[in-house]
Amino acid sequence: MSFNGKTIVLTGASSGIGEEAARQLARRGARLCLLARREEELARVQADILADGGRAWIYPTDLTHPDSIDTALDALLAEHPRVDALVNNAAHSIRRPIVDALDRVHDYERTMQLNYFGALRMTMGLIPRFLAQGHGHVVNASTLSAQVPIPLFSAYLASKAALESYSRSLNAELGHKGIRATMVYFPMVRTPMSSRTSIYKHMRMMKVEDAAGWVLKALRDQPARVGSPLGTVGSLVLAAVPGPAVKYTQPFFRRMDRRLKAKLGKSWP
Ligand SMILES: NC(=O)c1ccc[n+]([C@@H]2O[C@H](COP(=O)([O-])OP(=O)(O)OC[C@H]3O[C@@H](n4cnc5c(N)ncnc54)[C@H](OP(=O)(O)O)[C@@H]3O)[C@@H](O)[C@H]2O)c1
């Protein structure tokens, strides 16, 4: 897989899937614009890439702040005459039962601010360049949980659903102008994000190298979707029979929670 000379903007590049995707892309010749909040972590990733003979520029950015995004976009658009792709990878996840979030509308607002509005503002900022070039690709990181009726992630899943809907519109409206959008539905991946929840220590997860490989596959093939067979079946079942799909999978998820709770030895909703 070669990305020789392609300029790729990658958010959430200071950790996890984004960091690993940056390393893999750099080894395959991509010119990388790396965004995240922590400048020292971005500088660490950049230094490793440069030492390995790759090319990377860093733009410390808080994607929940429109001004910060605009500053980064102005700088990277001025520095790079051609931008081939944007990977909206940065995100925040919350695992919380709906009944525990009834006085926490801010959970939903904050998650949307980063996972949806941050990604949206990045995309909108690059569309004029994509149109002028006659091509541009947007890859959005999502989750297998968006394809199956899983409980306890209402804020997170709603933000990913918004991104999916926007991607569909982008393909429908601007596909004929050379602009493509891809949703990538990762299963659980061993990263700092999944490690923050102790209950996940006992779950089998995808390796971060393989997850980054999905990002590269998305960038190479530009399909509408990259994901697992389980996710495809889940989407089909949800589309065909949404009521029964939720009703009959509920006991499975409850049993899974009980099993994880037993392993952890403490209570869990
Ligand atoms: N890990 C999983 O099991 C899993 C499963 C399904 C889908 N995904 C998706 O995969 C993507 C990557 O997840 P990951 O597991 O690699 O997460 P991660 O290791 O926690 O990395 C998240 C990245 O987002 C950046 N970020 C967070 N808040 C930001 C902000 N306000 N502004 C700019 N950057 C911000 C972080 O950098 P700073 O802290 O430096 O800002 C970091 O680089 C996400 O979209 C996630 O939803 C992950």
PDB file of N, CA, C and O in Angstrom, residues 48-104:
ATOM      1  N   ASP A  48       9.538  10.753  16.014  1.00  0.00           N
ATOM      2  CA  ASP A  48       9.739   9.352  15.604  1.00  0.00           C
ATOM      3  C   ASP A  48       9.587   9.206  14.092  1.00  0.00           C
ATOM      4  O   ASP A  48      10.352   8.493  13.437  1.00  0.00           O
ATOM      5  N   ILE A  49       8.584   9.881  13.541  1.00  0.00           N
ATOM      6  CA  ILE A  49       8.331   9.783  12.091  1.00  0.00           C
ATOM      7  C   ILE A  49       9.503  10.382  11.308  1.00  0.00           C
ATOM      8  O   ILE A  49       9.999   9.792  10.344  1.00  0.00           O
ATOM      9  N   LEU A  50       9.968  11.560  11.743  1.00  0.00           N
ATOM     10  CA  LEU A  50      11.089  12.206  11.044  1.00  0.00           C
ATOM     11  C   LEU A  50      12.350  11.348  11.143  1.00  0.00           C
ATOM     12  O   LEU A  50      13.073  11.172  10.165  1.00  0.00           O
ATOM     13  N   ALA A  51      12.573  10.772  12.333  1.00  0.00           N
ATOM     14  CA  ALA A  51      13.770   9.932  12.533  1.00  0.00           C
ATOM     15  C   ALA A  51      13.727   8.710  11.620  1.00  0.00           C
ATOM     16  O   ALA A  51      14.762   8.172  11.230  1.00  0.00           O
ATOM     17  N   ASP A  52      12.522   8.301  11.280  1.00  0.00           N
ATOM     18  CA  ASP A  52      12.319   7.115  10.427  1.00  0.00           C
ATOM     19  C   ASP A  52      12.332   7.493   8.934  1.00  0.00           C
ATOM     20  O   ASP A  52      12.019   6.671   8.078  1.00  0.00           O
ATOM     21  N   GLY A  53      12.591   8.779   8.640  1.00  0.00           N
ATOM     22  CA  GLY A  53      12.647   9.225   7.245  1.00  0.00           C
ATOM     23  C   GLY A  53      11.313   9.705   6.695  1.00  0.00           C
ATOM     24  O   GLY A  53      11.182   9.975   5.500  1.00  0.00           O
ATOM     25  N   GLY A  54      10.292   9.811   7.562  1.00  0.00           N
ATOM     26  CA  GLY A  54       8.963  10.249   7.115  1.00  0.00           C
ATOM     27  C   GLY A  54       8.801  11.762   7.198  1.00  0.00           C
ATOM     28  O   GLY A  54       9.722  12.493   7.594  1.00  0.00           O
ATOM     29  N   ARG A  55       7.589  12.221   6.811  1.00  0.00           N
ATOM     30  CA  ARG A  55       7.306  13.661   6.831  1.00  0.00           C
ATOM     31  C   ARG A  55       6.037  13.945   7.629  1.00  0.00           C
ATOM     32  O   ARG A  55       4.983  13.337   7.353  1.00  0.00           O
ATOM     33  N   ALA A  56       6.161  14.819   8.631  1.00  0.00           N
ATOM     34  CA  ALA A  56       4.994  15.129   9.473  1.00  0.00           C
ATOM     35  C   ALA A  56       5.087  16.552   9.998  1.00  0.00           C
ATOM     36  O   ALA A  56       6.167  17.043  10.328  1.00  0.00           O
ATOM     37  N   TRP A  57       3.938  17.199  10.056  1.00  0.00           N
ATOM     38  CA  TRP A  57       3.806  18.548  10.609  1.00  0.00           C
ATOM     39  C   TRP A  57       2.796  18.454  11.761  1.00  0.00           C
ATOM     40  O   TRP A  57       1.851  17.642  11.678  1.00  0.00           O
ATOM     41  N   ILE A  58       2.982  19.246  12.800  1.00  0.00           N
ATOM     42  CA  ILE A  58       2.016  19.149  13.914  1.00  0.00           C
ATOM     43  C   ILE A  58       1.270  20.470  14.117  1.00  0.00           C
ATOM     44  O   ILE A  58       1.817  21.549  13.931  1.00  0.00           O
ATOM     45  N   TYR A  59       0.019  20.331  14.509  1.00  0.00           N
ATOM     46  CA  TYR A  59      -0.866  21.480  14.733  1.00  0.00           C
ATOM     47  C   TYR A  59      -1.637  21.234  16.036  1.00  0.00           C
ATOM     48  O   TYR A  59      -2.737  20.646  16.005  1.00  0.00           O
ATOM     49  N   PRO A  60      -1.065  21.639  17.180  1.00  0.00           N
ATOM     50  CA  PRO A  60      -1.781  21.440  18.444  1.00  0.00           C
ATOM     51  C   PRO A  60      -3.127  22.165  18.400  1.00  0.00           C
ATOM     52  O   PRO A  60      -3.186  23.374  18.123  1.00  0.00           O
ATOM     53  N   THR A  61      -4.189  21.432  18.593  1.00  0.00           N
ATOM     54  CA  THR A  61      -5.546  21.967  18.377  1.00  0.00           C
ATOM     55  C   THR A  61      -6.508  21.370  19.389  1.00  0.00           C
ATOM     56  O   THR A  61      -6.472  20.160  19.636  1.00  0.00           O
ATOM     57  N   ASP A  62      -7.392  22.207  19.929  1.00  0.00           N
ATOM     58  CA  ASP A  62      -8.503  21.669  20.719  1.00  0.00           C
ATOM     59  C   ASP A  62      -9.737  21.658  19.823  1.00  0.00           C
ATOM     60  O   ASP A  62     -10.292  22.714  19.489  1.00  0.00           O
ATOM     61  N   LEU A  63     -10.147  20.476  19.434  1.00  0.00           N
ATOM     62  CA  LEU A  63     -11.254  20.351  18.461  1.00  0.00           C
ATOM     63  C   LEU A  63     -12.611  20.696  19.053  1.00  0.00           C
ATOM     64  O   LEU A  63     -13.615  20.689  18.334  1.00  0.00           O
ATOM     65  N   THR A  64     -12.665  21.007  20.349  1.00  0.00           N
ATOM     66  CA  THR A  64     -13.939  21.471  20.918  1.00  0.00           C
ATOM     67  C   THR A  64     -14.036  23.001  20.831  1.00  0.00           C
ATOM     68  O   THR A  64     -15.058  23.571  21.199  1.00  0.00           O
ATOM     69  N   HIS A  65     -12.960  23.654  20.359  1.00  0.00           N
ATOM     70  CA  HIS A  65     -12.952  25.124  20.254  1.00  0.00           C
ATOM     71  C   HIS A  65     -12.873  25.550  18.789  1.00  0.00           C
ATOM     72  O   HIS A  65     -11.827  25.342  18.148  1.00  0.00           O
ATOM     73  N   PRO A  66     -13.946  26.141  18.261  1.00  0.00           N
ATOM     74  CA  PRO A  66     -13.949  26.543  16.848  1.00  0.00           C
ATOM     75  C   PRO A  66     -12.748  27.399  16.467  1.00  0.00           C
ATOM     76  O   PRO A  66     -12.159  27.202  15.398  1.00  0.00           O
ATOM     77  N   ASP A  67     -12.334  28.330  17.355  1.00  0.00           N
ATOM     78  CA  ASP A  67     -11.196  29.206  17.001  1.00  0.00           C
ATOM     79  C   ASP A  67      -9.911  28.404  16.842  1.00  0.00           C
ATOM     80  O   ASP A  67      -9.085  28.690  15.976  1.00  0.00           O
ATOM     81  N   SER A  68      -9.747  27.423  17.706  1.00  0.00           N
ATOM     82  CA  SER A  68      -8.548  26.597  17.661  1.00  0.00           C
ATOM     83  C   SER A  68      -8.525  25.804  16.339  1.00  0.00           C
ATOM     84  O   SER A  68      -7.481  25.689  15.680  1.00  0.00           O
ATOM     85  N   ILE A  69      -9.678  25.279  15.943  1.00  0.00           N
ATOM     86  CA  ILE A  69      -9.757  24.538  14.665  1.00  0.00           C
ATOM     87  C   ILE A  69      -9.433  25.470  13.499  1.00  0.00           C
ATOM     88  O   ILE A  69      -8.650  25.123  12.606  1.00  0.00           O
ATOM     89  N   ASP A  70     -10.028  26.665  13.519  1.00  0.00           N
ATOM     90  CA  ASP A  70      -9.811  27.592  12.402  1.00  0.00           C
ATOM     91  C   ASP A  70      -8.342  27.988  12.284  1.00  0.00           C
ATOM     92  O   ASP A  70      -7.807  28.108  11.178  1.00  0.00           O
ATOM     93  N   THR A  71      -7.681  28.173  13.442  1.00  0.00           N
ATOM     94  CA  THR A  71      -6.254  28.516  13.424  1.00  0.00           C
ATOM     95  C   THR A  71      -5.453  27.380  12.779  1.00  0.00           C
ATOM     96  O   THR A  71      -4.577  27.612  11.940  1.00  0.00           O
ATOM     97  N   ALA A  72      -5.760  26.151  13.177  1.00  0.00           N
ATOM     98  CA  ALA A  72      -5.033  25.002  12.611  1.00  0.00           C
ATOM     99  C   ALA A  72      -5.298  24.885  11.111  1.00  0.00           C
ATOM    100  O   ALA A  72      -4.374  24.656  10.318  1.00  0.00           O
ATOM    101  N   LEU A  73      -6.562  25.055  10.713  1.00  0.00           N
ATOM    102  CA  LEU A  73      -6.898  24.933   9.288  1.00  0.00           C
ATOM    103  C   LEU A  73      -6.188  26.003   8.463  1.00  0.00           C
ATOM    104  O   LEU A  73      -5.637  25.709   7.396  1.00  0.00           O
ATOM    105  N   ASP A  74      -6.191  27.255   8.971  1.00  0.00           N
ATOM    106  CA  ASP A  74      -5.508  28.339   8.240  1.00  0.00           C
ATOM    107  C   ASP A  74      -4.044  27.981   8.029  1.00  0.00           C
ATOM    108  O   ASP A  74      -3.501  28.128   6.933  1.00  0.00           O
ATOM    109  N   ALA A  75      -3.401  27.487   9.109  1.00  0.00           N
ATOM    110  CA  ALA A  75      -1.973  27.188   9.028  1.00  0.00           C
ATOM    111  C   ALA A  75      -1.715  26.035   8.069  1.00  0.00           C
ATOM    112  O   ALA A  75      -0.852  26.126   7.185  1.00  0.00           O
ATOM    113  N   LEU A  76      -2.481  24.968   8.194  1.00  0.00           N
ATOM    114  CA  LEU A  76      -2.157  23.801   7.350  1.00  0.00           C
ATOM    115  C   LEU A  76      -2.531  24.034   5.888  1.00  0.00           C
ATOM    116  O   LEU A  76      -1.839  23.557   4.973  1.00  0.00           O
ATOM    117  N   LEU A  77      -3.585  24.804   5.653  1.00  0.00           N
ATOM    118  CA  LEU A  77      -3.934  25.092   4.256  1.00  0.00           C
ATOM    119  C   LEU A  77      -2.887  25.992   3.602  1.00  0.00           C
ATOM    120  O   LEU A  77      -2.604  25.878   2.410  1.00  0.00           O
ATOM    121  N   ALA A  78      -2.297  26.894   4.413  1.00  0.00           N
ATOM    122  CA  ALA A  78      -1.243  27.761   3.869  1.00  0.00           C
ATOM    123  C   ALA A  78       0.030  26.963   3.597  1.00  0.00           C
ATOM    124  O   ALA A  78       0.753  27.236   2.638  1.00  0.00           O
ATOM    125  N   GLU A  79       0.298  25.972   4.430  1.00  0.00           N
ATOM    126  CA  GLU A  79       1.555  25.220   4.301  1.00  0.00           C
ATOM    127  C   GLU A  79       1.509  24.088   3.284  1.00  0.00           C
ATOM    128  O   GLU A  79       2.550  23.621   2.829  1.00  0.00           O
ATOM    129  N   HIS A  80       0.285  23.636   2.965  1.00  0.00           N
ATOM    130  CA  HIS A  80       0.191  22.459   2.074  1.00  0.00           C
ATOM    131  C   HIS A  80      -0.730  22.779   0.895  1.00  0.00           C
ATOM    132  O   HIS A  80      -1.947  22.858   1.056  1.00  0.00           O
ATOM    133  N   PRO A  81      -0.152  22.969  -0.292  1.00  0.00           N
ATOM    134  CA  PRO A  81      -0.964  23.362  -1.449  1.00  0.00           C
ATOM    135  C   PRO A  81      -2.011  22.319  -1.827  1.00  0.00           C
ATOM    136  O   PRO A  81      -3.060  22.663  -2.342  1.00  0.00           O
ATOM    137  N   ARG A  82      -1.725  21.035  -1.535  1.00  0.00           N
ATOM    138  CA  ARG A  82      -2.719  19.997  -1.840  1.00  0.00           C
ATOM    139  C   ARG A  82      -2.998  19.188  -0.585  1.00  0.00           C
ATOM    140  O   ARG A  82      -2.085  18.813   0.134  1.00  0.00           O
ATOM    141  N   VAL A  83      -4.272  18.961  -0.291  1.00  0.00           N
ATOM    142  CA  VAL A  83      -4.639  18.098   0.841  1.00  0.00           C
ATOM    143  C   VAL A  83      -5.506  16.980   0.267  1.00  0.00           C
ATOM    144  O   VAL A  83      -6.574  17.229  -0.285  1.00  0.00           O
ATOM    145  N   ASP A  84      -5.041  15.746   0.385  1.00  0.00           N
ATOM    146  CA  ASP A  84      -5.747  14.628  -0.253  1.00  0.00           C
ATOM    147  C   ASP A  84      -6.833  14.030   0.628  1.00  0.00           C
ATOM    148  O   ASP A  84      -7.848  13.552   0.124  1.00  0.00           O
ATOM    149  N   ALA A  85      -6.583  14.013   1.934  1.00  0.00           N
ATOM    150  CA  ALA A  85      -7.561  13.327   2.800  1.00  0.00           C
ATOM    151  C   ALA A  85      -7.544  13.890   4.210  1.00  0.00           C
ATOM    152  O   ALA A  85      -6.548  14.452   4.674  1.00  0.00           O
ATOM    153  N   LEU A  86      -8.686  13.722   4.863  1.00  0.00           N
ATOM    154  CA  LEU A  86      -8.848  14.088   6.281  1.00  0.00           C
ATOM    155  C   LEU A  86      -9.322  12.841   7.014  1.00  0.00           C
ATOM    156  O   LEU A  86     -10.281  12.193   6.581  1.00  0.00           O
ATOM    157  N   VAL A  87      -8.667  12.508   8.122  1.00  0.00           N
ATOM    158  CA  VAL A  87      -9.154  11.408   8.961  1.00  0.00           C
ATOM    159  C   VAL A  87      -9.656  12.009  10.269  1.00  0.00           C
ATOM    160  O   VAL A  87      -8.867  12.518  11.073  1.00  0.00           O
ATOM    161  N   ASN A  88     -10.971  12.009  10.450  1.00  0.00           N
ATOM    162  CA  ASN A  88     -11.580  12.485  11.699  1.00  0.00           C
ATOM    163  C   ASN A  88     -11.574  11.333  12.694  1.00  0.00           C
ATOM    164  O   ASN A  88     -12.499  10.524  12.753  1.00  0.00           O
ATOM    165  N   ASN A  89     -10.481  11.266  13.457  1.00  0.00           N
ATOM    166  CA  ASN A  89     -10.282  10.126  14.359  1.00  0.00           C
ATOM    167  C   ASN A  89     -10.451  10.513  15.823  1.00  0.00           C
ATOM    168  O   ASN A  89     -10.886   9.697  16.632  1.00  0.00           O
ATOM    169  N   ALA A  90     -10.159  11.764  16.177  1.00  0.00           N
ATOM    170  CA  ALA A  90     -10.247  12.188  17.596  1.00  0.00           C
ATOM    171  C   ALA A  90     -11.673  12.039  18.096  1.00  0.00           C
ATOM    172  O   ALA A  90     -12.624  12.383  17.393  1.00  0.00           O
ATOM    173  N   ALA A  91     -11.817  11.512  19.286  1.00  0.00           N
ATOM    174  CA  ALA A  91     -13.165  11.381  19.855  1.00  0.00           C
ATOM    175  C   ALA A  91     -13.062  11.108  21.343  1.00  0.00           C
ATOM    176  O   ALA A  91     -11.981  10.801  21.864  1.00  0.00           O
ATOM    177  N   HIS A  92     -14.202  11.214  21.974  1.00  0.00           N
ATOM    178  CA  HIS A  92     -14.313  10.965  23.405  1.00  0.00           C
ATOM    179  C   HIS A  92     -15.492  10.017  23.577  1.00  0.00           C
ATOM    180  O   HIS A  92     -16.513  10.164  22.912  1.00  0.00           O
ATOM    181  N   SER A  93     -15.326   9.015  24.454  1.00  0.00           N
ATOM    182  CA  SER A  93     -16.411   8.050  24.655  1.00  0.00           C
ATOM    183  C   SER A  93     -16.916   8.121  26.097  1.00  0.00           C
ATOM    184  O   SER A  93     -16.115   8.324  27.015  1.00  0.00           O
ATOM    185  N   ILE A  94     -18.206   7.949  26.289  1.00  0.00           N
ATOM    186  CA  ILE A  94     -18.774   7.897  27.646  1.00  0.00           C
ATOM    187  C   ILE A  94     -19.612   6.639  27.764  1.00  0.00           C
ATOM    188  O   ILE A  94     -20.478   6.382  26.922  1.00  0.00           O
ATOM    189  N   ARG A  95     -19.342   5.853  28.805  1.00  0.00           N
ATOM    190  CA  ARG A  95     -20.184   4.684  29.085  1.00  0.00           C
ATOM    191  C   ARG A  95     -21.003   5.021  30.316  1.00  0.00           C
ATOM    192  O   ARG A  95     -20.475   5.075  31.427  1.00  0.00           O
ATOM    193  N   ARG A  96     -22.275   5.309  30.145  1.00  0.00           N
ATOM    194  CA  ARG A  96     -23.112   5.703  31.289  1.00  0.00           C
ATOM    195  C   ARG A  96     -24.567   5.352  30.992  1.00  0.00           C
ATOM    196  O   ARG A  96     -25.090   5.698  29.929  1.00  0.00           O
ATOM    197  N   PRO A  97     -25.245   4.672  31.930  1.00  0.00           N
ATOM    198  CA  PRO A  97     -26.661   4.363  31.716  1.00  0.00           C
ATOM    199  C   PRO A  97     -27.487   5.654  31.559  1.00  0.00           C
ATOM    200  O   PRO A  97     -27.178   6.663  32.205  1.00  0.00           O
ATOM    201  N   ILE A  98     -28.511   5.581  30.749  1.00  0.00           N
ATOM    202  CA  ILE A  98     -29.363   6.751  30.509  1.00  0.00           C
ATOM    203  C   ILE A  98     -29.929   7.288  31.827  1.00  0.00           C
ATOM    204  O   ILE A  98     -29.955   8.502  32.051  1.00  0.00           O
ATOM    205  N   VAL A  99     -30.329   6.399  32.732  1.00  0.00           N
ATOM    206  CA  VAL A  99     -30.942   6.884  33.986  1.00  0.00           C
ATOM    207  C   VAL A  99     -29.925   7.614  34.868  1.00  0.00           C
ATOM    208  O   VAL A  99     -30.310   8.428  35.702  1.00  0.00           O
ATOM    209  N   ASP A 100     -28.643   7.336  34.691  1.00  0.00           N
ATOM    210  CA  ASP A 100     -27.631   8.067  35.465  1.00  0.00           C
ATOM    211  C   ASP A 100     -27.224   9.375  34.792  1.00  0.00           C
ATOM    212  O   ASP A 100     -26.393  10.116  35.323  1.00  0.00           O
ATOM    213  N   ALA A 101     -27.760   9.619  33.620  1.00  0.00           N
ATOM    214  CA  ALA A 101     -27.358  10.817  32.873  1.00  0.00           C
ATOM    215  C   ALA A 101     -28.498  11.822  32.761  1.00  0.00           C
ATOM    216  O   ALA A 101     -28.390  12.794  32.015  1.00  0.00           O
ATOM    217  N   LEU A 102     -29.572  11.599  33.519  1.00  0.00           N
ATOM    218  CA  LEU A 102     -30.749  12.455  33.334  1.00  0.00           C
ATOM    219  C   LEU A 102     -30.461  13.911  33.708  1.00  0.00           C
ATOM    220  O   LEU A 102     -31.072  14.825  33.152  1.00  0.00           O
ATOM    221  N   ASP A 103     -29.538  14.147  34.642  1.00  0.00           N
ATOM    222  CA  ASP A 103     -29.169  15.531  34.975  1.00  0.00           C
ATOM    223  C   ASP A 103     -27.813  15.884  34.371  1.00  0.00           C
ATOM    224  O   ASP A 103     -27.096  16.746  34.890  1.00  0.00           O
ATOM    225  N   ARG A 104     -27.453  15.192  33.319  1.00  0.00           N
ATOM    226  CA  ARG A 104     -26.131  15.407  32.717  1.00  0.00           C
ATOM    227  C   ARG A 104     -26.243  15.642  31.204  1.00  0.00           C
ATOM    228  O   ARG A 104     -25.573  14.971  30.411  1.00  0.00           O
TER     229      ARG A 104
END
